[in-house]
Amino acid sequence: MKKGIHPDYHKITYVMTDGTEKEVYSTWGKEGDKMTLEIDPKSHPAWTGVHRMVDSGGQVSKFNSKFAKFSLKK
């Protein structure tokens, strides 16, 4: 590897949504910084299997009414 072109690799702590802390090596921030996660494997639907449909401003109902006449049936 060339000298002086790579970012500093140091220990940081990340805090998951439930308060669990893990110490890892990263190029993010400075030595000893804490990264607080908003989404992690314990809270993200892709890992938990819990999905919620969020309808902000009636977007889902607007979509359904717009495309109600279309069908995949013959």
CSV table of N, CA and C in Angstrom, one decimal:
chain,number,residue,atom,x,y,z
A,1,MET,N,0.8,-1.2,0.0
A,1,MET,CA,0.0,0.0,0.0
A,1,MET,C,0.9,1.2,0.0
A,2,LYS,N,0.4,2.3,-0.7
A,2,LYS,CA,1.1,3.5,-0.7
A,2,LYS,C,0.9,4.2,0.6
A,3,LYS,N,1.9,4.9,1.1
A,3,LYS,CA,1.9,5.6,2.3
A,3,LYS,C,1.2,7.0,2.2
A,4,GLY,N,0.4,7.4,3.1
A,4,GLY,CA,-0.2,8.7,3.2
A,4,GLY,C,-1.5,8.9,2.4
A,5,ILE,N,-2.0,7.8,1.7
A,5,ILE,CA,-3.2,8.1,0.9
A,5,ILE,C,-4.4,7.4,1.5
A,6,HIS,N,-4.2,6.6,2.5
A,6,HIS,CA,-5.4,5.9,3.1
A,6,HIS,C,-5.9,6.6,4.3
A,7,PRO,N,-7.2,6.5,4.6
A,7,PRO,CA,-7.7,7.2,5.8
A,7,PRO,C,-7.3,6.5,7.1
A,8,ASP,N,-7.3,7.2,8.2
A,8,ASP,CA,-6.9,6.7,9.5
A,8,ASP,C,-7.9,5.6,9.9
A,9,TYR,N,-7.5,4.5,10.4
A,9,TYR,CA,-8.3,3.4,10.8
A,9,TYR,C,-8.1,3.3,12.3
A,10,HIS,N,-9.2,3.5,13.0
A,10,HIS,CA,-9.2,3.6,14.5
A,10,HIS,C,-10.4,3.0,15.1
A,11,LYS,N,-10.4,2.9,16.4
A,11,LYS,CA,-11.6,2.3,17.2
A,11,LYS,C,-12.7,3.4,17.4
A,12,ILE,N,-13.9,3.0,17.1
A,12,ILE,CA,-15.1,3.8,17.5
A,12,ILE,C,-16.1,2.9,18.2
A,13,THR,N,-17.1,3.5,18.8
A,13,THR,CA,-18.2,2.8,19.4
A,13,THR,C,-19.5,3.1,18.7
A,14,TYR,N,-20.2,2.1,18.3
A,14,TYR,CA,-21.5,2.4,17.8
A,14,TYR,C,-22.6,1.9,18.8
A,15,VAL,N,-23.7,2.7,18.8
A,15,VAL,CA,-24.8,2.5,19.8
A,15,VAL,C,-26.0,2.1,18.9
A,16,MET,N,-26.5,0.9,19.2
A,16,MET,CA,-27.7,0.4,18.5
A,16,MET,C,-28.9,1.0,19.1
A,17,THR,N,-30.1,0.8,18.4
A,17,THR,CA,-31.3,1.4,18.8
A,17,THR,C,-31.8,1.0,20.2
A,18,ASP,N,-31.4,-0.2,20.7
A,18,ASP,CA,-31.8,-0.6,22.0
A,18,ASP,C,-30.7,-0.2,23.1
A,19,GLY,N,-29.7,0.5,22.7
A,19,GLY,CA,-28.7,1.0,23.7
A,19,GLY,C,-27.5,0.1,23.8
A,20,THR,N,-27.5,-1.0,23.1
A,20,THR,CA,-26.3,-1.9,23.0
A,20,THR,C,-25.1,-1.2,22.4
A,21,GLU,N,-24.0,-1.3,23.0
A,21,GLU,CA,-22.8,-0.6,22.4
A,21,GLU,C,-21.8,-1.7,21.9
A,22,LYS,N,-21.2,-1.4,20.8
A,22,LYS,CA,-20.1,-2.3,20.2
A,22,LYS,C,-18.9,-1.5,19.8
A,23,GLU,N,-17.8,-2.0,20.1
A,23,GLU,CA,-16.5,-1.3,19.7
A,23,GLU,C,-16.0,-1.9,18.4
A,24,VAL,N,-15.8,-1.1,17.4
A,24,VAL,CA,-15.3,-1.6,16.1
A,24,VAL,C,-14.2,-0.7,15.6
A,25,TYR,N,-13.5,-1.2,14.6
A,25,TYR,CA,-12.6,-0.3,13.8
A,25,TYR,C,-13.3,0.3,12.6
A,26,SER,N,-13.0,1.6,12.4
A,26,SER,CA,-13.6,2.3,11.3
A,26,SER,C,-12.8,3.5,10.8
A,27,THR,N,-13.1,4.0,9.7
A,27,THR,CA,-12.5,5.2,9.2
A,27,THR,C,-13.4,6.4,9.5
A,28,TRP,N,-14.6,6.2,10.1
A,28,TRP,CA,-15.5,7.2,10.4
A,28,TRP,C,-15.1,8.0,11.6
A,29,GLY,N,-15.2,9.3,11.7
A,29,GLY,CA,-14.9,10.1,12.9
A,29,GLY,C,-13.5,10.0,13.3
A,30,LYS,N,-13.4,10.2,14.7
A,30,LYS,CA,-12.0,10.2,15.3
A,30,LYS,C,-12.0,9.1,16.3
A,31,GLU,N,-10.8,8.8,16.8
A,31,GLU,CA,-10.6,7.8,17.8
A,31,GLU,C,-11.5,8.0,19.0
A,32,GLY,N,-12.3,7.0,19.4
A,32,GLY,CA,-13.2,7.1,20.6
A,32,GLY,C,-14.6,7.7,20.3
A,33,ASP,N,-14.9,8.2,19.1
A,33,ASP,CA,-16.2,8.8,18.8
A,33,ASP,C,-17.3,7.7,18.9
A,34,LYS,N,-18.5,8.2,19.2
A,34,LYS,CA,-19.7,7.3,19.3
A,34,LYS,C,-20.6,7.6,18.1
A,35,MET,N,-21.0,6.5,17.4
A,35,MET,CA,-22.0,6.6,16.3
A,35,MET,C,-23.3,6.0,16.8
A,36,THR,N,-24.3,6.8,16.8
A,36,THR,CA,-25.6,6.3,17.2
A,36,THR,C,-26.4,6.0,16.0
A,37,LEU,N,-26.9,4.7,15.9
A,37,LEU,CA,-27.6,4.2,14.8
A,37,LEU,C,-29.1,4.5,14.9
A,38,GLU,N,-29.8,4.9,13.8
A,38,GLU,CA,-31.2,5.0,13.8
A,38,GLU,C,-31.9,3.8,13.4
A,39,ILE,N,-31.2,3.0,12.5
A,39,ILE,CA,-31.8,1.7,12.1
A,39,ILE,C,-30.6,0.7,12.2
A,40,ASP,N,-31.0,-0.5,12.7
A,40,ASP,CA,-30.0,-1.5,12.9
A,40,ASP,C,-30.7,-2.9,12.7
A,41,PRO,N,-30.0,-4.0,12.7
A,41,PRO,CA,-30.6,-5.3,12.5
A,41,PRO,C,-31.7,-5.7,13.5
A,42,LYS,N,-31.7,-5.0,14.7
A,42,LYS,CA,-32.7,-5.3,15.7
A,42,LYS,C,-34.0,-4.6,15.4
A,43,SER,N,-34.0,-3.5,14.6
A,43,SER,CA,-35.2,-2.7,14.4
A,43,SER,C,-35.6,-2.6,12.9
A,44,HIS,N,-34.8,-3.0,12.0
A,44,HIS,CA,-35.1,-2.9,10.5
A,44,HIS,C,-36.0,-4.0,10.1
A,45,PRO,N,-37.1,-3.7,9.4
A,45,PRO,CA,-38.0,-4.7,8.9
A,45,PRO,C,-37.4,-5.9,8.1
A,46,ALA,N,-36.3,-5.6,7.4
A,46,ALA,CA,-35.7,-6.6,6.6
A,46,ALA,C,-35.2,-7.7,7.4
A,47,TRP,N,-34.8,-7.4,8.6
A,47,TRP,CA,-34.2,-8.5,9.5
A,47,TRP,C,-35.2,-9.0,10.5
A,48,THR,N,-36.2,-8.1,10.9
A,48,THR,CA,-37.1,-8.5,12.0
A,48,THR,C,-38.3,-9.2,11.4
A,49,GLY,N,-38.7,-9.0,10.1
A,49,GLY,CA,-39.8,-9.6,9.5
A,49,GLY,C,-41.1,-8.8,9.9
A,50,VAL,N,-41.1,-7.7,10.6
A,50,VAL,CA,-42.2,-6.9,10.9
A,50,VAL,C,-42.3,-5.8,10.0
A,51,HIS,N,-43.4,-5.8,9.2
A,51,HIS,CA,-43.5,-4.7,8.2
A,51,HIS,C,-44.8,-3.9,8.5
A,52,ARG,N,-44.6,-2.6,8.4
A,52,ARG,CA,-45.8,-1.7,8.6
A,52,ARG,C,-46.0,-0.9,7.4
A,53,MET,N,-47.2,-0.6,7.1
A,53,MET,CA,-47.6,0.2,5.9
A,53,MET,C,-47.8,1.6,6.5
A,54,VAL,N,-47.0,2.6,6.1
A,54,VAL,CA,-47.2,3.9,6.6
A,54,VAL,C,-47.8,4.7,5.5
A,55,ASP,N,-49.0,5.3,5.8
A,55,ASP,CA,-49.8,6.1,4.8
A,55,ASP,C,-49.7,7.5,5.2
A,56,SER,N,-48.7,8.2,4.7
A,56,SER,CA,-48.6,9.7,5.0
A,56,SER,C,-49.3,10.5,4.0
A,57,GLY,N,-50.3,11.2,4.4
A,57,GLY,CA,-51.1,12.0,3.5
A,57,GLY,C,-52.0,11.3,2.5
A,58,GLY,N,-52.3,10.0,2.8
A,58,GLY,CA,-53.2,9.3,1.9
A,58,GLY,C,-52.5,8.8,0.6
A,59,GLN,N,-51.2,8.6,0.6
A,59,GLN,CA,-50.5,8.2,-0.6
A,59,GLN,C,-51.0,6.9,-1.1
A,60,VAL,N,-51.1,5.9,-0.1
A,60,VAL,CA,-51.5,4.6,-0.5
A,60,VAL,C,-52.9,4.6,-1.1
A,61,SER,N,-53.9,5.3,-0.5
A,61,SER,CA,-55.2,5.3,-1.0
A,61,SER,C,-55.3,6.0,-2.3
A,62,LYS,N,-54.5,7.0,-2.5
A,62,LYS,CA,-54.4,7.7,-3.8
A,62,LYS,C,-53.9,6.8,-4.9
A,63,PHE,N,-52.8,6.0,-4.6
A,63,PHE,CA,-52.3,5.0,-5.5
A,63,PHE,C,-53.4,4.0,-5.8
A,64,ASN,N,-54.0,3.4,-4.8
A,64,ASN,CA,-55.0,2.4,-5.0
A,64,ASN,C,-56.2,2.9,-5.9
A,65,SER,N,-56.6,4.1,-5.7
A,65,SER,CA,-57.7,4.7,-6.5
A,65,SER,C,-57.3,4.9,-7.9
A,66,LYS,N,-56.1,5.3,-8.1
A,66,LYS,CA,-55.5,5.6,-9.4
A,66,LYS,C,-55.4,4.4,-10.3
A,67,PHE,N,-55.0,3.3,-9.6
A,67,PHE,CA,-54.7,2.1,-10.4
A,67,PHE,C,-55.7,0.9,-10.1
A,68,ALA,N,-56.8,1.3,-9.6
A,68,ALA,CA,-57.8,0.2,-9.2
A,68,ALA,C,-58.4,-0.5,-10.5
A,69,LYS,N,-58.5,0.2,-11.6
A,69,LYS,CA,-59.1,-0.4,-12.8
A,69,LYS,C,-58.1,-1.3,-13.5
A,70,PHE,N,-56.8,-1.3,-13.2
A,70,PHE,CA,-55.8,-2.2,-13.8
A,70,PHE,C,-55.8,-3.5,-13.1
A,71,SER,N,-55.6,-4.6,-13.8
A,71,SER,CA,-55.7,-5.9,-13.2
A,71,SER,C,-54.7,-6.8,-14.0
A,72,LEU,N,-54.2,-7.8,-13.4
A,72,LEU,CA,-53.4,-8.8,-14.0
A,72,LEU,C,-54.2,-10.0,-14.6
A,73,LYS,N,-55.5,-10.0,-14.2
A,73,LYS,CA,-56.4,-11.1,-14.6
A,73,LYS,C,-56.8,-10.8,-16.1
A,74,LYS,N,-57.0,-11.9,-16.8
A,74,LYS,CA,-57.5,-11.7,-18.2
A,74,LYS,C,-59.0,-11.8,-18.3
